[in-house]
């Protein structure tokens, strides 16, 4: 079972600025209201294939840690991060390209699980969460 959503945003920043910020999941809790904490857990150094992050959502008394690892990295154009949590896998693909005077970013998030309710219930919820996440990202990278 899977839930899948794709969002596209435009920013008045360079592709390098957008890509570097997004792929560094230690920034995730700064802009994504789903997550309360995010940090890099594999040490220092540049982000690239193998970089590992822990992100944590704490909602309604439930703590949900997810460990993300960068599996594909082509700076400043494309990255794939795979997150593993209890009972699910999240595959986040980020594509960045120059667009007019800035950058267009496309983010696809796919959550896979064996829980049968995902297809029926989670997709609308997942889409709402993605919209809130993109709102936070716009607020962070394109403040008015």
mmCIF file of C-alpha atoms in Angstrom:
data_model
loop_
_atom_site.group_PDB
_atom_site.id
_atom_site.type_symbol
_atom_site.label_atom_id
_atom_site.label_comp_id
_atom_site.label_asym_id
_atom_site.label_seq_id
_atom_site.Cartn_x
_atom_site.Cartn_y
_atom_site.Cartn_z
ATOM 1 C CA UNK A 1 0.000 0.000 0.000
ATOM 2 C CA UNK A 2 1.265 3.498 -0.748
ATOM 3 C CA UNK A 3 0.396 7.157 -0.528
ATOM 4 C CA UNK A 4 2.020 9.477 -3.051
ATOM 5 C CA UNK A 5 2.076 13.246 -3.533
ATOM 6 C CA UNK A 6 4.023 15.660 -5.748
ATOM 7 C CA UNK A 7 4.390 19.384 -5.085
ATOM 8 C CA UNK A 8 6.070 22.059 -7.215
ATOM 9 C CA UNK A 9 7.286 25.450 -5.971
ATOM 10 C CA UNK A 10 9.265 28.342 -7.432
ATOM 11 C CA UNK A 11 11.822 30.444 -5.570
ATOM 12 C CA UNK A 12 13.858 33.543 -6.355
ATOM 13 C CA UNK A 13 17.040 31.752 -5.294
ATOM 14 C CA UNK A 14 19.694 29.890 -7.263
ATOM 15 C CA UNK A 15 19.298 26.144 -7.859
ATOM 16 C CA UNK A 16 22.346 25.579 -5.625
ATOM 17 C CA UNK A 17 20.792 27.521 -2.727
ATOM 18 C CA UNK A 18 17.467 25.687 -2.991
ATOM 19 C CA UNK A 19 19.031 22.259 -3.482
ATOM 20 C CA UNK A 20 21.551 22.583 -0.652
ATOM 21 C CA UNK A 21 18.896 23.725 1.803
ATOM 22 C CA UNK A 22 16.362 21.047 0.894
ATOM 23 C CA UNK A 23 18.688 18.066 0.768
ATOM 24 C CA UNK A 24 20.111 18.872 4.205
ATOM 25 C CA UNK A 25 17.307 17.261 6.216
ATOM 26 C CA UNK A 26 18.750 18.716 9.423
ATOM 27 C CA UNK A 27 16.793 21.808 8.252
ATOM 28 C CA UNK A 28 13.507 19.916 7.948
ATOM 29 C CA UNK A 29 12.064 20.937 11.322
ATOM 30 C CA UNK A 30 12.683 24.619 10.459
ATOM 31 C CA UNK A 31 10.055 24.600 7.727
ATOM 32 C CA UNK A 32 7.999 21.400 7.873
ATOM 33 C CA UNK A 33 5.345 21.618 10.614
ATOM 34 C CA UNK A 34 5.109 17.810 10.682
ATOM 35 C CA UNK A 35 8.530 17.509 12.324
ATOM 36 C CA UNK A 36 9.575 18.767 15.743
ATOM 37 C CA UNK A 37 13.267 17.865 15.548
ATOM 38 C CA UNK A 38 15.745 17.095 12.789
ATOM 39 C CA UNK A 39 19.475 16.473 12.881
ATOM 40 C CA UNK A 40 22.288 14.882 10.957
ATOM 41 C CA UNK A 41 23.435 11.697 12.664
ATOM 42 C CA UNK A 42 26.339 10.450 10.529
ATOM 43 C CA UNK A 43 28.836 13.179 11.418
ATOM 44 C CA UNK A 44 29.961 16.343 9.684
ATOM 45 C CA UNK A 45 31.052 17.026 6.153
ATOM 46 C CA UNK A 46 29.234 17.816 2.962
ATOM 47 C CA UNK A 47 25.866 16.240 2.310
ATOM 48 C CA UNK A 48 26.024 13.529 -0.322
ATOM 49 C CA UNK A 49 25.199 9.866 -0.859
ATOM 50 C CA UNK A 50 25.168 8.155 2.524
ATOM 51 C CA UNK A 51 24.430 11.261 4.614
ATOM 52 C CA UNK A 52 21.979 10.227 7.333
ATOM 53 C CA UNK A 53 19.440 12.267 9.260
ATOM 54 C CA UNK A 54 16.978 11.622 12.052
ATOM 55 C CA UNK A 55 13.702 13.514 11.974
ATOM 56 C CA UNK A 56 11.149 13.232 14.741
ATOM 57 C CA UNK A 57 7.436 14.000 14.816
ATOM 58 C CA UNK A 58 5.796 14.249 18.236
ATOM 59 C CA UNK A 59 2.035 14.486 17.925
ATOM 60 C CA UNK A 60 -0.702 13.636 20.436
ATOM 61 C CA UNK A 61 1.761 11.973 22.794
ATOM 62 C CA UNK A 62 3.220 9.740 20.076
ATOM 63 C CA UNK A 63 6.874 10.039 19.068
ATOM 64 C CA UNK A 64 7.690 8.940 15.531
ATOM 65 C CA UNK A 65 11.398 8.919 14.614
ATOM 66 C CA UNK A 66 12.386 8.457 10.976
ATOM 67 C CA UNK A 67 15.931 7.815 9.775
ATOM 68 C CA UNK A 68 16.560 9.261 6.302
ATOM 69 C CA UNK A 69 19.557 8.385 4.135
ATOM 70 C CA UNK A 70 20.588 10.141 0.925
ATOM 71 C CA UNK A 71 20.581 7.432 -1.758
ATOM 72 C CA UNK A 72 20.922 9.582 -4.894
ATOM 73 C CA UNK A 73 22.707 12.923 -5.076
ATOM 74 C CA UNK A 74 23.399 14.975 -8.200
ATOM 75 C CA UNK A 75 24.050 18.526 -7.027
ATOM 76 C CA UNK A 76 22.268 20.851 -7.732
ATOM 77 C CA UNK A 77 19.644 18.938 -9.719
ATOM 78 C CA UNK A 78 18.405 15.760 -8.047
ATOM 79 C CA UNK A 79 18.371 13.860 -4.770
ATOM 80 C CA UNK A 80 16.528 10.881 -3.371
ATOM 81 C CA UNK A 81 16.282 10.348 0.370
ATOM 82 C CA UNK A 82 14.795 7.188 1.827
ATOM 83 C CA UNK A 83 13.339 7.328 5.320
ATOM 84 C CA UNK A 84 12.576 4.344 7.478
ATOM 85 C CA UNK A 85 10.217 4.454 10.423
ATOM 86 C CA UNK A 86 8.264 1.865 12.346
ATOM 87 C CA UNK A 87 6.165 0.017 9.756
ATOM 88 C CA UNK A 88 6.789 2.276 6.755
ATOM 89 C CA UNK A 89 9.282 3.615 4.238
ATOM 90 C CA UNK A 90 9.203 7.176 2.900
ATOM 91 C CA UNK A 91 10.863 7.910 -0.440
ATOM 92 C CA UNK A 92 11.418 11.623 -1.050
ATOM 93 C CA UNK A 93 12.673 12.732 -4.457
ATOM 94 C CA UNK A 94 13.754 16.340 -4.955
ATOM 95 C CA UNK A 95 14.350 17.775 -8.417
ATOM 96 C CA UNK A 96 15.609 21.334 -8.907
ATOM 97 C CA UNK A 97 15.967 23.304 -12.150
ATOM 98 C CA UNK A 98 16.595 26.897 -13.197
ATOM 99 C CA UNK A 99 13.345 28.685 -13.980
ATOM 100 C CA UNK A 100 12.999 32.257 -15.200
ATOM 101 C CA UNK A 101 14.876 34.404 -12.632
ATOM 102 C CA UNK A 102 15.065 31.679 -10.020
ATOM 103 C CA UNK A 103 14.464 28.009 -9.411
ATOM 104 C CA UNK A 104 11.656 25.497 -9.766
ATOM 105 C CA UNK A 105 11.611 22.636 -7.278
ATOM 106 C CA UNK A 106 9.552 19.464 -7.601
ATOM 107 C CA UNK A 107 9.212 17.249 -4.548
ATOM 108 C CA UNK A 108 7.674 13.792 -4.707
ATOM 109 C CA UNK A 109 6.982 11.974 -1.462
ATOM 110 C CA UNK A 110 5.850 8.378 -1.410
ATOM 111 C CA UNK A 111 5.079 6.439 1.748
ATOM 112 C CA UNK A 112 4.937 2.666 1.510
ATOM 113 C CA UNK A 113 3.519 0.413 4.212
ATOM 114 C CA UNK A 114 1.794 -2.910 4.707
ATOM 115 C CA UNK A 115 -1.060 -1.232 6.590
ATOM 116 C CA UNK A 116 -4.195 -1.637 4.420
ATOM 117 C CA UNK A 117 -5.787 1.662 5.473
ATOM 118 C CA UNK A 118 -3.132 3.717 3.704
ATOM 119 C CA UNK A 119 -4.819 3.567 0.295
ATOM 120 C CA UNK A 120 -8.237 4.479 1.671
ATOM 121 C CA UNK A 121 -7.495 7.031 4.380
ATOM 122 C CA UNK A 122 -3.934 8.248 4.229
ATOM 123 C CA UNK A 123 -3.722 9.707 0.741
ATOM 124 C CA UNK A 124 -6.029 12.699 1.480
ATOM 125 C CA UNK A 125 -4.314 13.232 4.846
ATOM 126 C CA UNK A 126 -0.897 12.875 3.229
ATOM 127 C CA UNK A 127 -1.815 15.494 0.609
ATOM 128 C CA UNK A 128 -2.954 17.911 3.323
ATOM 129 C CA UNK A 129 0.312 17.400 5.214
ATOM 130 C CA UNK A 130 2.270 18.015 1.996
ATOM 131 C CA UNK A 131 0.398 21.291 1.400
ATOM 132 C CA UNK A 132 1.239 22.441 4.947
ATOM 133 C CA UNK A 133 4.877 21.457 4.391
ATOM 134 C CA UNK A 134 5.096 23.436 1.148
ATOM 135 C CA UNK A 135 3.496 26.436 2.853
ATOM 136 C CA UNK A 136 6.250 26.266 5.493
ATOM 137 C CA UNK A 137 8.900 25.957 2.803
ATOM 138 C CA UNK A 138 7.554 28.990 0.916
ATOM 139 C CA UNK A 139 7.494 30.983 4.161
ATOM 140 C CA UNK A 140 11.130 30.004 4.859
ATOM 141 C CA UNK A 141 12.693 30.365 1.406
ATOM 142 C CA UNK A 142 10.520 33.148 -0.005
ATOM 143 C CA UNK A 143 9.521 35.379 2.912
ATOM 144 C CA UNK A 144 7.343 38.335 1.976
#
